Short mmCIF file of C-alpha atoms in Angstrom, two decimals:
data_model
loop_
_atom_site.label_atom_id
_atom_site.label_comp_id
_atom_site.label_asym_id
_atom_site.label_seq_id
_atom_site.Cartn_x
_atom_site.Cartn_y
_atom_site.Cartn_z
CA UNK A 1 0.00 0.00 0.00
CA UNK A 2 1.28 3.42 -0.96
CA UNK A 3 1.73 5.64 2.08
CA UNK A 4 2.99 9.16 2.65
CA UNK A 5 3.55 10.35 6.19
CA UNK A 6 4.33 14.00 6.84
CA UNK A 7 5.98 15.39 9.93
CA UNK A 8 7.59 18.58 11.17
CA UNK A 9 4.59 20.86 11.41
CA UNK A 10 4.65 23.19 14.39
CA UNK A 11 3.86 26.62 15.77
CA UNK A 12 6.58 29.07 14.70
CA UNK A 13 7.02 32.80 14.98
CA UNK A 14 6.93 35.10 11.94
CA UNK A 15 10.36 35.18 10.34
CA UNK A 16 11.20 31.74 11.66
CA UNK A 17 12.11 28.53 9.87
CA UNK A 18 10.76 25.03 9.76
CA UNK A 19 11.56 21.82 7.91
CA UNK A 20 8.80 19.48 6.83
CA UNK A 21 9.51 15.85 6.06
CA UNK A 22 7.54 13.21 4.22
CA UNK A 23 8.39 9.52 4.42
CA UNK A 24 7.18 7.43 1.50
CA UNK A 25 6.53 3.70 1.33
CA UNK A 26 4.80 1.18 -0.88
CA UNK A 27 6.22 2.37 -4.21
CA UNK A 28 9.54 2.98 -5.94
CA UNK A 29 10.19 6.48 -4.65
CA UNK A 30 13.01 7.26 -7.09
CA UNK A 31 10.63 6.90 -10.06
CA UNK A 32 8.05 9.51 -9.09
CA UNK A 33 7.90 13.27 -8.95
CA UNK A 34 6.67 14.61 -5.64
CA UNK A 35 4.87 17.75 -4.52
CA UNK A 36 3.82 19.84 -1.57
CA UNK A 37 0.31 21.26 -1.56
CA UNK A 38 -1.14 23.34 1.27
CA UNK A 39 -4.60 24.16 2.47
CA UNK A 40 -5.73 26.75 4.93
CA UNK A 41 -8.29 25.27 7.32
CA UNK A 42 -11.67 25.49 5.65
CA UNK A 43 -10.17 27.01 2.53
CA UNK A 44 -8.94 25.95 -0.89
CA UNK A 45 -5.85 24.14 -2.12
CA UNK A 46 -2.62 25.85 -3.12
CA UNK A 47 0.25 24.14 -4.93
CA UNK A 48 3.46 25.03 -3.11
CA UNK A 49 6.30 23.18 -4.78
CA UNK A 50 7.27 20.15 -6.84
CA UNK A 51 10.41 18.18 -7.60
CA UNK A 52 11.06 15.79 -10.46
CA UNK A 53 11.90 12.13 -9.90
CA UNK A 54 15.58 12.75 -10.67
CA UNK A 55 15.70 16.04 -8.70
CA UNK A 56 16.80 17.93 -11.80
CA UNK A 57 13.70 20.10 -11.84
CA UNK A 58 12.04 21.94 -8.99
CA UNK A 59 9.26 24.47 -9.10
CA UNK A 60 7.75 26.88 -6.61
CA UNK A 61 4.62 28.95 -6.28
CA UNK A 62 5.34 32.66 -6.56
CA UNK A 63 4.13 33.07 -2.97
CA UNK A 64 7.00 30.95 -1.60
CA UNK A 65 9.75 31.40 -4.19
CA UNK A 66 13.00 32.42 -2.58
CA UNK A 67 11.82 31.33 0.88
CA UNK A 68 11.10 27.60 0.52
CA UNK A 69 13.36 24.84 -0.81
CA UNK A 70 12.16 21.39 -1.82
CA UNK A 71 14.48 18.40 -1.80
CA UNK A 72 14.41 14.63 -1.70
CA UNK A 73 16.60 11.84 -0.39
CA UNK A 74 16.25 8.67 -2.41
CA UNK A 75 18.17 6.58 0.11
CA UNK A 76 15.70 7.54 2.82
CA UNK A 77 12.59 7.55 0.61
CA UNK A 78 11.93 11.03 1.90
CA UNK A 79 10.75 14.39 0.63
CA UNK A 80 11.51 17.64 2.41
CA UNK A 81 10.39 21.24 2.43
CA UNK A 82 12.74 23.75 4.07
CA UNK A 83 10.69 26.81 4.95
CA UNK A 84 12.27 30.10 5.98
CA UNK A 85 11.17 33.70 6.50
CA UNK A 86 7.79 32.32 7.44
CA UNK A 87 4.77 34.61 7.31
CA UNK A 88 1.31 34.43 8.84
CA UNK A 89 -0.08 33.64 5.41
CA UNK A 90 2.00 30.44 5.32
CA UNK A 91 -0.25 29.05 8.05
CA UNK A 92 -1.83 25.97 6.55
CA UNK A 93 -2.09 22.23 6.45
CA UNK A 94 0.77 20.91 4.27
CA UNK A 95 0.25 17.78 2.22
CA UNK A 96 2.94 15.61 0.65
CA UNK A 97 1.73 14.30 -2.71
CA UNK A 98 2.90 11.64 -5.17
CA UNK A 99 2.48 11.89 -8.94
CA UNK A 100 0.30 9.35 -10.70
CA UNK A 101 2.84 8.42 -13.37
CA UNK A 102 6.51 7.47 -13.11
CA UNK A 103 9.07 9.62 -14.88
CA UNK A 104 6.73 12.60 -15.37
CA UNK A 105 6.96 16.06 -13.86
CA UNK A 106 5.52 18.83 -15.97
CA UNK A 107 3.30 19.87 -17.55
CA UNK A 108 1.27 16.74 -16.92
CA UNK A 109 1.74 16.22 -13.21
CA UNK A 110 -1.20 14.61 -11.46
CA UNK A 111 -1.57 14.63 -7.69
CA UNK A 112 -2.49 11.03 -7.06
CA UNK A 113 -1.63 9.96 -3.52
CA UNK A 114 -1.85 12.41 -0.64
CA UNK A 115 -0.55 12.10 2.87
CA UNK A 116 -2.62 13.03 5.91
CA UNK A 117 -0.84 16.37 6.18
CA UNK A 118 0.98 18.32 8.85
CA UNK A 119 -0.11 21.66 10.30
CA UNK A 120 2.11 24.72 10.18
CA UNK A 121 1.04 27.72 12.24
CA UNK A 122 2.92 30.99 11.93
CA UNK A 123 2.02 33.29 14.77
CA UNK A 124 3.61 35.36 17.50
CA UNK B 1 -4.08 33.37 -9.74
CA UNK B 2 -6.53 30.58 -8.90
CA UNK B 3 -8.77 29.10 -11.56
CA UNK B 4 -12.41 30.19 -11.21
CA UNK B 5 -15.04 27.71 -10.09
CA UNK B 6 -18.60 28.28 -8.89
CA UNK B 7 -18.74 28.33 -5.10
CA UNK B 8 -21.53 25.79 -4.96
CA UNK B 9 -23.54 23.46 -7.15
CA UNK B 10 -26.43 21.30 -6.04
CA UNK B 11 -28.60 18.58 -7.48
CA UNK B 12 -31.01 15.84 -6.54
CA UNK B 13 -30.05 12.17 -6.40
CA UNK B 14 -29.90 10.70 -9.90
CA UNK B 15 -29.46 14.05 -11.62
CA UNK B 16 -26.39 15.23 -13.48
CA UNK B 17 -24.46 18.32 -12.51
CA UNK B 18 -21.55 20.13 -14.15
CA UNK B 19 -18.81 22.13 -12.47
CA UNK B 20 -16.90 24.65 -14.55
CA UNK B 21 -13.27 25.66 -14.15
CA UNK B 22 -12.25 28.80 -15.99
CA UNK B 23 -8.65 29.81 -16.47
CA UNK B 24 -6.68 31.67 -19.09
CA UNK B 25 -4.68 31.00 -22.23
CA UNK B 26 -1.67 30.57 -19.94
CA UNK B 27 -3.02 27.63 -18.00
CA UNK B 28 -6.23 25.73 -18.87
CA UNK B 29 -6.15 27.00 -22.44
CA UNK B 30 -2.49 26.13 -22.92
CA UNK B 31 -2.43 22.45 -21.96
CA UNK B 32 -4.67 19.38 -22.05
CA UNK B 33 -3.60 18.51 -18.52
CA UNK B 34 -6.50 19.54 -16.32
CA UNK B 35 -7.19 17.34 -13.33
CA UNK B 36 -10.03 17.23 -10.83
CA UNK B 37 -9.99 16.37 -7.13
CA UNK B 38 -12.72 15.39 -4.68
CA UNK B 39 -12.34 16.22 -1.01
CA UNK B 40 -14.66 15.06 1.74
CA UNK B 41 -14.61 16.94 5.07
CA UNK B 42 -11.58 16.11 7.13
CA UNK B 43 -10.06 13.98 4.40
CA UNK B 44 -7.22 14.43 1.93
CA UNK B 45 -8.17 15.16 -1.68
CA UNK B 46 -8.59 12.33 -4.17
CA UNK B 47 -7.94 12.59 -7.91
CA UNK B 48 -11.01 11.65 -9.94
CA UNK B 49 -10.12 12.92 -13.42
CA UNK B 50 -6.76 13.76 -15.03
CA UNK B 51 -5.54 14.81 -18.46
CA UNK B 52 -8.93 16.47 -18.98
CA UNK B 53 -10.95 13.27 -19.35
CA UNK B 54 -9.10 10.25 -17.95
CA UNK B 55 -10.18 8.47 -14.79
CA UNK B 56 -7.79 6.68 -12.44
CA UNK B 57 -8.45 3.05 -11.79
CA UNK B 58 -11.29 2.58 -9.33
CA UNK B 59 -12.99 5.90 -9.95
CA UNK B 60 -16.62 5.66 -10.96
CA UNK B 61 -17.49 6.31 -14.60
CA UNK B 62 -20.15 8.69 -13.33
CA UNK B 63 -17.34 11.26 -13.27
CA UNK B 64 -16.29 12.69 -16.61
CA UNK B 65 -14.25 15.67 -17.75
CA UNK B 66 -14.04 17.89 -20.78
CA UNK B 67 -12.43 21.11 -21.94
CA UNK B 68 -13.17 23.85 -24.40
CA UNK B 69 -10.80 26.75 -24.74
CA UNK B 70 -10.01 28.18 -21.35
CA UNK B 71 -12.82 26.35 -19.53
CA UNK B 72 -12.72 22.81 -18.24
CA UNK B 73 -15.74 21.00 -16.87
CA UNK B 74 -16.46 18.09 -14.56
CA UNK B 75 -19.76 16.30 -14.93
CA UNK B 76 -21.15 14.03 -12.27
CA UNK B 77 -23.96 11.88 -13.60
CA UNK B 78 -26.39 9.85 -11.51
CA UNK B 79 -25.67 12.02 -8.49
CA UNK B 80 -25.38 10.08 -5.23
CA UNK B 81 -25.29 11.14 -1.60
CA UNK B 82 -21.63 10.13 -1.37
CA UNK B 83 -20.77 12.68 -4.06
CA UNK B 84 -21.41 15.49 -1.59
CA UNK B 85 -17.96 17.00 -1.20
CA UNK B 86 -15.68 19.81 -2.32
CA UNK B 87 -14.25 19.62 -5.84
CA UNK B 88 -11.14 21.31 -7.17
CA UNK B 89 -9.68 21.57 -10.65
CA UNK B 90 -5.96 22.03 -11.33
CA UNK B 91 -3.78 22.91 -14.30
CA UNK B 92 -0.17 23.47 -15.16
CA UNK B 93 0.70 27.04 -16.15
CA UNK B 94 3.13 28.69 -18.54
CA UNK B 95 4.84 30.09 -15.45
CA UNK B 96 6.07 26.56 -14.78
CA UNK B 97 3.91 25.94 -11.76
CA UNK B 98 0.53 24.45 -10.99
CA UNK B 99 -2.65 26.25 -10.02
CA UNK B 100 -5.80 24.96 -8.35
CA UNK B 101 -9.33 26.19 -8.76
CA UNK B 102 -11.20 28.09 -6.08
CA UNK B 103 -13.21 24.99 -5.20
CA UNK B 104 -16.87 24.03 -5.54
CA UNK B 105 -19.06 22.62 -2.81
CA UNK B 106 -21.45 20.03 -4.19
CA UNK B 107 -24.64 19.49 -2.25
CA UNK B 108 -26.95 16.56 -2.85
CA UNK B 109 -30.47 17.71 -2.09
#
């Protein structure tokens, strides 16, 4: 069974940093592009970042560009999101997501398997 | 900015409803890679349509997608109580990122 388990969410002050992790299992992690998608409680979805299966390509939403860095560790079957200069508007539930097809990234990424998410709260 | 969806759509059991997703020539109009997601309260989203009109294995054929120009659509036929949920469209953009729709709440009367 494909599983994605996020961790690292916390309460952090504005301007602070946080690192989210996502541990993947049940599929060949190295073959799939991965993404982070966030959702404010009771609100809509926002794509945050994505990274290709071979880590050669990474993309970011304009709202986080220059502040967030996505990375992956194939040996640990893990996806990461390093978040810095956090703002109140970054407060959200962060989902780790797997693409539906191996060896695809853009423009035909499909968000197939979602983790349960981890909550990030930015507040003083 | 986010793709535009109606805030809510409702229908009676057995009816068909259609949810629109309007973008621009830089996203929906530029690629045939629109996907749709269903989200029940307290749950993670689930992909129900991708590449405009393909369904993942296990998704009911009551869900179908289409696209014309800058507007994509999701049709749910034979509406059932379990279809009551939030629905989001998504598309790749010429800015090399992805964008979701504003979301539509489907109510089964």
